[in-house]
Amino acid sequence: RALELGWPVTQSYGMTETASQVAAQTVVAARSDPEGDLEILPHWHLTPAEEDRAILRGSALANGWLIPDGSSWLWEPLDPQQGLLTTDRLALREDGTRSYLRFLGRHGRRVKIKGEFVSLDEVEAHLRRLLPPDFPACTVVALPHARLGHELLWVLEADSPPNCAADLLRRYHTEQPTLPALTLCSLPHFPRSDLGKVRHTDLLQRLVETRR
């Protein structure tokens, strides 16, 4: 939508431990393929690891982490030779002298339903394509289920779901019949980090408590 409005936006990939971007897409490339691969910046080197993850090495990589321990802090060093194993799932490819990545989702955001792995990020991506601009914040979580393995909930940050939510859910089920069914619910406020990111573990706990 931003590109259609003429805004020069583009997507990038980075993390706290890299101080900034690891890969980015030019505005020209974004206009032709908004969800295309991102070119890895030349000072980073990524090698494939298990379960679609990657090992990241580069001169801008952090030296370690400060971890709170009560009233003090602990220092956990990061070995630059060993590199950093990403918690994200990434697809890597090379084209001549250039390297590219595609973000596939968070590693911990996959669950088994009826014996099949399901990516919660993929489900959310399909939902996002259907949502109007003024729709409440929402996310997909998986609750343990005795028969299915997991049950997927589409959770809205609202006192109650808007009138259009049920229609959007029916459209999702019609257009994505191969993906698991979703149950619609809402919470007035999502637990969030200081950076505003949804704390999915805390959110899941709240949902378990409300459904008891």
PDB file of C-alpha atoms in Angstrom:
ATOM      1  CA  ARG A   1       0.000   0.000   0.000  1.00  0.00           C
ATOM      2  CA  ALA A   2       2.885   2.350   0.798  1.00  0.00           C
ATOM      3  CA  LEU A   3       4.448   1.756  -2.629  1.00  0.00           C
ATOM      4  CA  GLU A   4       1.095   2.458  -4.284  1.00  0.00           C
ATOM      5  CA  LEU A   5       1.063   5.821  -2.468  1.00  0.00           C
ATOM      6  CA  GLY A   6       4.483   6.635  -3.867  1.00  0.00           C
ATOM      7  CA  TRP A   7       6.407   6.263  -0.619  1.00  0.00           C
ATOM      8  CA  PRO A   8      10.023   5.115  -1.157  1.00  0.00           C
ATOM      9  CA  VAL A   9       9.826   2.231   1.321  1.00  0.00           C
ATOM     10  CA  THR A  10      11.704  -1.024   1.136  1.00  0.00           C
ATOM     11  CA  GLN A  11      12.131  -4.057   3.325  1.00  0.00           C
ATOM     12  CA  SER A  12      15.269  -5.011   5.193  1.00  0.00           C
ATOM     13  CA  TYR A  13      16.411  -7.709   7.600  1.00  0.00           C
ATOM     14  CA  GLY A  14      18.479  -7.120  10.726  1.00  0.00           C
ATOM     15  CA  MET A  15      18.733  -7.883  14.415  1.00  0.00           C
ATOM     16  CA  THR A  16      19.953  -6.302  17.629  1.00  0.00           C
ATOM     17  CA  GLU A  17      23.200  -8.284  17.558  1.00  0.00           C
ATOM     18  CA  THR A  18      24.107  -6.811  14.150  1.00  0.00           C
ATOM     19  CA  ALA A  19      23.517  -3.169  15.209  1.00  0.00           C
ATOM     20  CA  SER A  20      21.611  -2.610  11.957  1.00  0.00           C
ATOM     21  CA  GLN A  21      20.763  -4.321   8.675  1.00  0.00           C
ATOM     22  CA  VAL A  22      22.045  -7.641   7.413  1.00  0.00           C
ATOM     23  CA  ALA A  23      20.227  -7.552   4.072  1.00  0.00           C
ATOM     24  CA  ALA A  24      18.088  -5.052   2.215  1.00  0.00           C
ATOM     25  CA  GLN A  25      16.077  -4.588  -0.945  1.00  0.00           C
ATOM     26  CA  THR A  26      16.285  -1.600  -3.260  1.00  0.00           C
ATOM     27  CA  VAL A  27      13.174   0.469  -3.884  1.00  0.00           C
ATOM     28  CA  VAL A  28      13.331  -0.490  -7.576  1.00  0.00           C
ATOM     29  CA  ALA A  29      13.346  -4.204  -6.688  1.00  0.00           C
ATOM     30  CA  ALA A  30      10.567  -3.698  -4.129  1.00  0.00           C
ATOM     31  CA  ARG A  31       8.317  -2.134  -6.769  1.00  0.00           C
ATOM     32  CA  SER A  32       8.691  -5.148  -9.059  1.00  0.00           C
ATOM     33  CA  ASP A  33       8.508  -7.772  -6.292  1.00  0.00           C
ATOM     34  CA  PRO A  34       7.565  -6.384  -2.831  1.00  0.00           C
ATOM     35  CA  GLU A  35       8.072  -9.808  -1.188  1.00  0.00           C
ATOM     36  CA  GLY A  36      11.240 -10.703  -3.091  1.00  0.00           C
ATOM     37  CA  ASP A  37      14.663 -11.708  -1.820  1.00  0.00           C
ATOM     38  CA  LEU A  38      16.891  -9.260   0.058  1.00  0.00           C
ATOM     39  CA  GLU A  39      20.504  -8.739  -0.961  1.00  0.00           C
ATOM     40  CA  ILE A  40      22.956  -9.540   1.849  1.00  0.00           C
ATOM     41  CA  LEU A  41      25.263  -6.617   2.584  1.00  0.00           C
ATOM     42  CA  PRO A  42      28.926  -7.270   1.666  1.00  0.00           C
ATOM     43  CA  HIS A  43      30.305  -7.230   5.222  1.00  0.00           C
ATOM     44  CA  TRP A  44      28.078 -10.153   6.286  1.00  0.00           C
ATOM     45  CA  HIS A  45      28.540 -13.848   5.584  1.00  0.00           C
ATOM     46  CA  LEU A  46      25.712 -16.342   6.135  1.00  0.00           C
ATOM     47  CA  THR A  47      25.973 -20.125   5.901  1.00  0.00           C
ATOM     48  CA  PRO A  48      23.009 -22.548   6.052  1.00  0.00           C
ATOM     49  CA  ALA A  49      22.305 -24.380   9.300  1.00  0.00           C
ATOM     50  CA  GLU A  50      19.786 -26.958  10.452  1.00  0.00           C
ATOM     51  CA  GLU A  51      16.024 -26.368  10.159  1.00  0.00           C
ATOM     52  CA  ASP A  52      16.352 -23.497   7.655  1.00  0.00           C
ATOM     53  CA  ARG A  53      18.374 -21.380  10.069  1.00  0.00           C
ATOM     54  CA  ALA A  54      21.697 -19.703   9.283  1.00  0.00           C
ATOM     55  CA  ILE A  55      25.014 -18.939  10.951  1.00  0.00           C
ATOM     56  CA  LEU A  56      25.871 -15.260  10.747  1.00  0.00           C
ATOM     57  CA  ARG A  57      29.429 -13.908  10.778  1.00  0.00           C
ATOM     58  CA  GLY A  58      30.708 -10.407  10.140  1.00  0.00           C
ATOM     59  CA  SER A  59      32.764  -7.475  11.406  1.00  0.00           C
ATOM     60  CA  ALA A  60      29.723  -5.689  12.910  1.00  0.00           C
ATOM     61  CA  LEU A  61      28.569  -8.650  14.996  1.00  0.00           C
ATOM     62  CA  ALA A  62      28.185  -7.961  18.721  1.00  0.00           C
ATOM     63  CA  ASN A  63      30.808  -9.208  21.180  1.00  0.00           C
ATOM     64  CA  GLY A  64      28.201 -10.685  23.495  1.00  0.00           C
ATOM     65  CA  TRP A  65      25.140 -10.040  25.645  1.00  0.00           C
ATOM     66  CA  LEU A  66      24.517  -8.391  29.019  1.00  0.00           C
ATOM     67  CA  ILE A  67      21.987 -10.548  30.842  1.00  0.00           C
ATOM     68  CA  PRO A  68      20.135  -9.235  33.932  1.00  0.00           C
ATOM     69  CA  ASP A  69      20.748 -11.303  37.069  1.00  0.00           C
ATOM     70  CA  GLY A  70      18.796  -9.821  39.931  1.00  0.00           C
ATOM     71  CA  SER A  71      20.438  -6.528  40.890  1.00  0.00           C
ATOM     72  CA  SER A  72      23.530  -7.173  38.712  1.00  0.00           C
ATOM     73  CA  TRP A  73      24.416  -8.221  35.179  1.00  0.00           C
ATOM     74  CA  LEU A  74      26.153 -11.214  33.638  1.00  0.00           C
ATOM     75  CA  TRP A  75      28.308 -11.023  30.512  1.00  0.00           C
ATOM     76  CA  GLU A  76      27.837 -13.797  27.932  1.00  0.00           C
ATOM     77  CA  PRO A  77      30.455 -13.533  25.164  1.00  0.00           C
ATOM     78  CA  LEU A  78      29.755 -14.284  21.514  1.00  0.00           C
ATOM     79  CA  ASP A  79      32.515 -16.121  19.645  1.00  0.00           C
ATOM     80  CA  PRO A  80      33.044 -14.313  16.292  1.00  0.00           C
ATOM     81  CA  GLN A  81      34.588 -17.432  14.738  1.00  0.00           C
ATOM     82  CA  GLN A  82      31.636 -19.606  15.714  1.00  0.00           C
ATOM     83  CA  GLY A  83      29.188 -16.894  14.671  1.00  0.00           C
ATOM     84  CA  LEU A  84      25.576 -16.414  15.646  1.00  0.00           C
ATOM     85  CA  LEU A  85      22.925 -19.055  14.931  1.00  0.00           C
ATOM     86  CA  THR A  86      19.795 -17.174  13.901  1.00  0.00           C
ATOM     87  CA  THR A  87      16.456 -17.818  15.575  1.00  0.00           C
ATOM     88  CA  ASP A  88      14.810 -17.036  12.242  1.00  0.00           C
ATOM     89  CA  ARG A  89      14.251 -19.384   9.328  1.00  0.00           C
ATOM     90  CA  LEU A  90      15.989 -18.050   6.211  1.00  0.00           C
ATOM     91  CA  ALA A  91      16.288 -19.217   2.620  1.00  0.00           C
ATOM     92  CA  LEU A  92      19.742 -18.395   1.197  1.00  0.00           C
ATOM     93  CA  ARG A  93      20.828 -18.255  -2.433  1.00  0.00           C
ATOM     94  CA  GLU A  94      23.735 -16.944  -4.506  1.00  0.00           C
ATOM     95  CA  ASP A  95      23.685 -15.274  -7.898  1.00  0.00           C
ATOM     96  CA  GLY A  96      27.205 -14.753  -9.176  1.00  0.00           C
ATOM     97  CA  THR A  97      29.069 -12.592  -6.658  1.00  0.00           C
ATOM     98  CA  ARG A  98      25.888 -11.538  -4.842  1.00  0.00           C
ATOM     99  CA  SER A  99      24.105 -13.330  -2.017  1.00  0.00           C
ATOM    100  CA  TYR A 100      20.440 -13.121  -1.091  1.00  0.00           C
ATOM    101  CA  LEU A 101      18.116 -14.194   1.702  1.00  0.00           C
ATOM    102  CA  ARG A 102      14.386 -14.596   2.111  1.00  0.00           C
ATOM    103  CA  PHE A 103      12.751 -14.421   5.541  1.00  0.00           C
ATOM    104  CA  LEU A 104      10.634 -17.553   6.133  1.00  0.00           C
ATOM    105  CA  GLY A 105       9.530 -16.889   9.717  1.00  0.00           C
ATOM    106  CA  ARG A 106      10.569 -17.325  13.315  1.00  0.00           C
ATOM    107  CA  HIS A 107      12.027 -20.742  14.139  1.00  0.00           C
ATOM    108  CA  GLY A 108       9.852 -21.150  17.236  1.00  0.00           C
ATOM    109  CA  ARG A 109       6.648 -20.291  15.371  1.00  0.00           C
ATOM    110  CA  ARG A 110       6.035 -23.768  13.944  1.00  0.00           C
ATOM    111  CA  VAL A 111       3.726 -26.346  15.475  1.00  0.00           C
ATOM    112  CA  LYS A 112       2.446 -29.796  14.580  1.00  0.00           C
ATOM    113  CA  ILE A 113      -1.242 -30.233  13.723  1.00  0.00           C
ATOM    114  CA  LYS A 114      -2.421 -33.736  12.794  1.00  0.00           C
ATOM    115  CA  GLY A 115       1.230 -34.720  12.372  1.00  0.00           C
ATOM    116  CA  GLU A 116       2.040 -31.909   9.899  1.00  0.00           C
ATOM    117  CA  PHE A 117       4.236 -28.891  10.623  1.00  0.00           C
ATOM    118  CA  VAL A 118       2.374 -25.574  10.296  1.00  0.00           C
ATOM    119  CA  SER A 119       4.039 -22.139  10.229  1.00  0.00           C
ATOM    120  CA  LEU A 120       2.110 -19.592  12.289  1.00  0.00           C
ATOM    121  CA  ASP A 121       3.911 -16.843  10.361  1.00  0.00           C
ATOM    122  CA  GLU A 122       2.561 -18.241   7.080  1.00  0.00           C
ATOM    123  CA  VAL A 123      -0.983 -18.283   8.469  1.00  0.00           C
ATOM    124  CA  GLU A 124      -0.588 -14.690   9.693  1.00  0.00           C
ATOM    125  CA  ALA A 125       0.776 -13.606   6.302  1.00  0.00           C
ATOM    126  CA  HIS A 126      -2.330 -14.912   4.532  1.00  0.00           C
ATOM    127  CA  LEU A 127      -4.560 -13.158   7.059  1.00  0.00           C
ATOM    128  CA  ARG A 128      -2.737  -9.840   6.705  1.00  0.00           C
ATOM    129  CA  ARG A 129      -3.533  -9.755   2.982  1.00  0.00           C
ATOM    130  CA  LEU A 130      -7.243  -9.708   3.821  1.00  0.00           C
ATOM    131  CA  LEU A 131      -7.288  -7.088   6.583  1.00  0.00           C
ATOM    132  CA  PRO A 132      -8.537  -3.519   6.072  1.00  0.00           C
ATOM    133  CA  PRO A 133      -6.176  -0.678   7.126  1.00  0.00           C
ATOM    134  CA  ASP A 134      -8.049   0.167  10.357  1.00  0.00           C
ATOM    135  CA  PHE A 135      -8.274  -3.424  11.613  1.00  0.00           C
ATOM    136  CA  PRO A 136      -7.131  -4.064  15.233  1.00  0.00           C
ATOM    137  CA  ALA A 137      -3.731  -5.586  15.952  1.00  0.00           C
ATOM    138  CA  CYS A 138      -3.915  -9.366  15.767  1.00  0.00           C
ATOM    139  CA  THR A 139      -1.787 -12.489  15.910  1.00  0.00           C
ATOM    140  CA  VAL A 140      -2.090 -16.271  15.628  1.00  0.00           C
ATOM    141  CA  VAL A 141      -1.227 -18.548  18.543  1.00  0.00           C
ATOM    142  CA  ALA A 142      -1.334 -22.311  19.010  1.00  0.00           C
ATOM    143  CA  LEU A 143      -2.941 -23.960  22.024  1.00  0.00           C
ATOM    144  CA  PRO A 144      -2.174 -27.601  22.863  1.00  0.00           C
ATOM    145  CA  HIS A 145      -4.989 -29.911  21.785  1.00  0.00           C
ATOM    146  CA  ALA A 146      -5.374 -33.547  22.879  1.00  0.00           C
ATOM    147  CA  ARG A 147      -6.549 -34.837  19.489  1.00  0.00           C
ATOM    148  CA  LEU A 148      -5.125 -32.408  16.921  1.00  0.00           C
ATOM    149  CA  GLY A 149      -1.806 -31.666  18.601  1.00  0.00           C
ATOM    150  CA  HIS A 150      -2.531 -27.925  18.489  1.00  0.00           C
ATOM    151  CA  GLU A 151      -5.506 -25.637  17.921  1.00  0.00           C
ATOM    152  CA  LEU A 152      -4.927 -22.305  16.168  1.00  0.00           C
ATOM    153  CA  LEU A 153      -6.495 -19.144  17.566  1.00  0.00           C
ATOM    154  CA  TRP A 154      -6.767 -15.858  15.697  1.00  0.00           C
ATOM    155  CA  VAL A 155      -6.493 -13.348  18.539  1.00  0.00           C
ATOM    156  CA  LEU A 156      -7.513  -9.707  18.132  1.00  0.00           C
ATOM    157  CA  GLU A 157      -6.379  -6.894  20.432  1.00  0.00           C
ATOM    158  CA  ALA A 158      -9.870  -5.530  21.099  1.00  0.00           C
ATOM    159  CA  ASP A 159     -12.654  -5.655  23.657  1.00  0.00           C
ATOM    160  CA  SER A 160     -14.654  -7.628  21.082  1.00  0.00           C
ATOM    161  CA  PRO A 161     -14.057  -8.597  17.432  1.00  0.00           C
ATOM    162  CA  PRO A 162     -15.314  -6.047  14.864  1.00  0.00           C
ATOM    163  CA  ASN A 163     -18.312  -6.987  12.752  1.00  0.00           C
ATOM    164  CA  CYS A 164     -16.174  -7.749   9.693  1.00  0.00           C
ATOM    165  CA  ALA A 165     -13.930 -10.259  11.521  1.00  0.00           C
ATOM    166  CA  ALA A 166     -16.221 -13.246  10.991  1.00  0.00           C
ATOM    167  CA  ASP A 167     -16.524 -12.478   7.263  1.00  0.00           C
ATOM    168  CA  LEU A 168     -12.744 -12.174   6.960  1.00  0.00           C
ATOM    169  CA  LEU A 169     -12.301 -15.508   8.708  1.00  0.00           C
ATOM    170  CA  ARG A 170     -14.753 -17.196   6.327  1.00  0.00           C
ATOM    171  CA  ARG A 171     -12.865 -15.721   3.390  1.00  0.00           C
ATOM    172  CA  TYR A 172      -9.560 -17.003   4.806  1.00  0.00           C
ATOM    173  CA  HIS A 173     -10.973 -20.529   5.155  1.00  0.00           C
ATOM    174  CA  THR A 174     -12.342 -20.396   1.584  1.00  0.00           C
ATOM    175  CA  GLU A 175      -9.134 -19.082  -0.018  1.00  0.00           C
ATOM    176  CA  GLN A 176      -6.731 -21.203   2.075  1.00  0.00           C
ATOM    177  CA  PRO A 177      -8.415 -24.614   2.415  1.00  0.00           C
ATOM    178  CA  THR A 178      -5.075 -26.402   2.895  1.00  0.00           C
ATOM    179  CA  LEU A 179      -4.208 -24.380   6.014  1.00  0.00           C
ATOM    180  CA  PRO A 180      -5.653 -25.296   9.437  1.00  0.00           C
ATOM    181  CA  ALA A 181      -8.909 -23.784  10.620  1.00  0.00           C
ATOM    182  CA  LEU A 182      -8.790 -20.814  12.979  1.00  0.00           C
ATOM    183  CA  THR A 183     -10.904 -19.971  16.012  1.00  0.00           C
ATOM    184  CA  LEU A 184     -11.635 -16.264  16.499  1.00  0.00           C
ATOM    185  CA  CYS A 185     -11.178 -14.634  19.922  1.00  0.00           C
ATOM    186  CA  SER A 186     -10.058 -11.314  21.410  1.00  0.00           C
ATOM    187  CA  LEU A 187      -8.218  -9.796  24.371  1.00  0.00           C
ATOM    188  CA  PRO A 188      -8.439  -6.103  25.398  1.00  0.00           C
ATOM    189  CA  HIS A 189      -4.639  -5.749  25.590  1.00  0.00           C
ATOM    190  CA  PHE A 190      -1.709  -7.847  24.354  1.00  0.00           C
ATOM    191  CA  PRO A 191       1.327  -8.283  26.637  1.00  0.00           C
ATOM    192  CA  ARG A 192       4.180  -6.458  24.919  1.00  0.00           C
ATOM    193  CA  SER A 193       7.902  -5.862  25.379  1.00  0.00           C
ATOM    194  CA  ASP A 194       9.436  -2.425  25.907  1.00  0.00           C
ATOM    195  CA  LEU A 195       9.900  -2.272  22.124  1.00  0.00           C
ATOM    196  CA  GLY A 196       6.212  -2.964  21.537  1.00  0.00           C
ATOM    197  CA  LYS A 197       6.611  -6.551  20.318  1.00  0.00           C
ATOM    198  CA  VAL A 198       3.932  -9.031  21.336  1.00  0.00           C
ATOM    199  CA  ARG A 199       5.110 -11.448  24.024  1.00  0.00           C
ATOM    200  CA  HIS A 200       3.610 -14.620  22.581  1.00  0.00           C
ATOM    201  CA  THR A 201       4.469 -16.790  25.589  1.00  0.00           C
ATOM    202  CA  ASP A 202       2.647 -14.428  27.974  1.00  0.00           C
ATOM    203  CA  LEU A 203      -0.226 -14.063  25.510  1.00  0.00           C
ATOM    204  CA  LEU A 204      -0.595 -17.827  25.307  1.00  0.00           C
ATOM    205  CA  GLN A 205      -0.684 -18.073  29.103  1.00  0.00           C
ATOM    206  CA  ARG A 206      -3.457 -15.476  29.291  1.00  0.00           C
ATOM    207  CA  LEU A 207      -5.500 -17.361  26.730  1.00  0.00           C
ATOM    208  CA  VAL A 208      -5.064 -20.628  28.620  1.00  0.00           C
ATOM    209  CA  GLU A 209      -6.279 -18.907  31.791  1.00  0.00           C
ATOM    210  CA  THR A 210      -9.317 -17.339  30.092  1.00  0.00           C
ATOM    211  CA  ARG A 211     -10.377 -20.650  28.554  1.00  0.00           C
ATOM    212  CA  ARG A 212     -10.271 -22.649  31.799  1.00  0.00           C
TER     213      ARG A 212
END
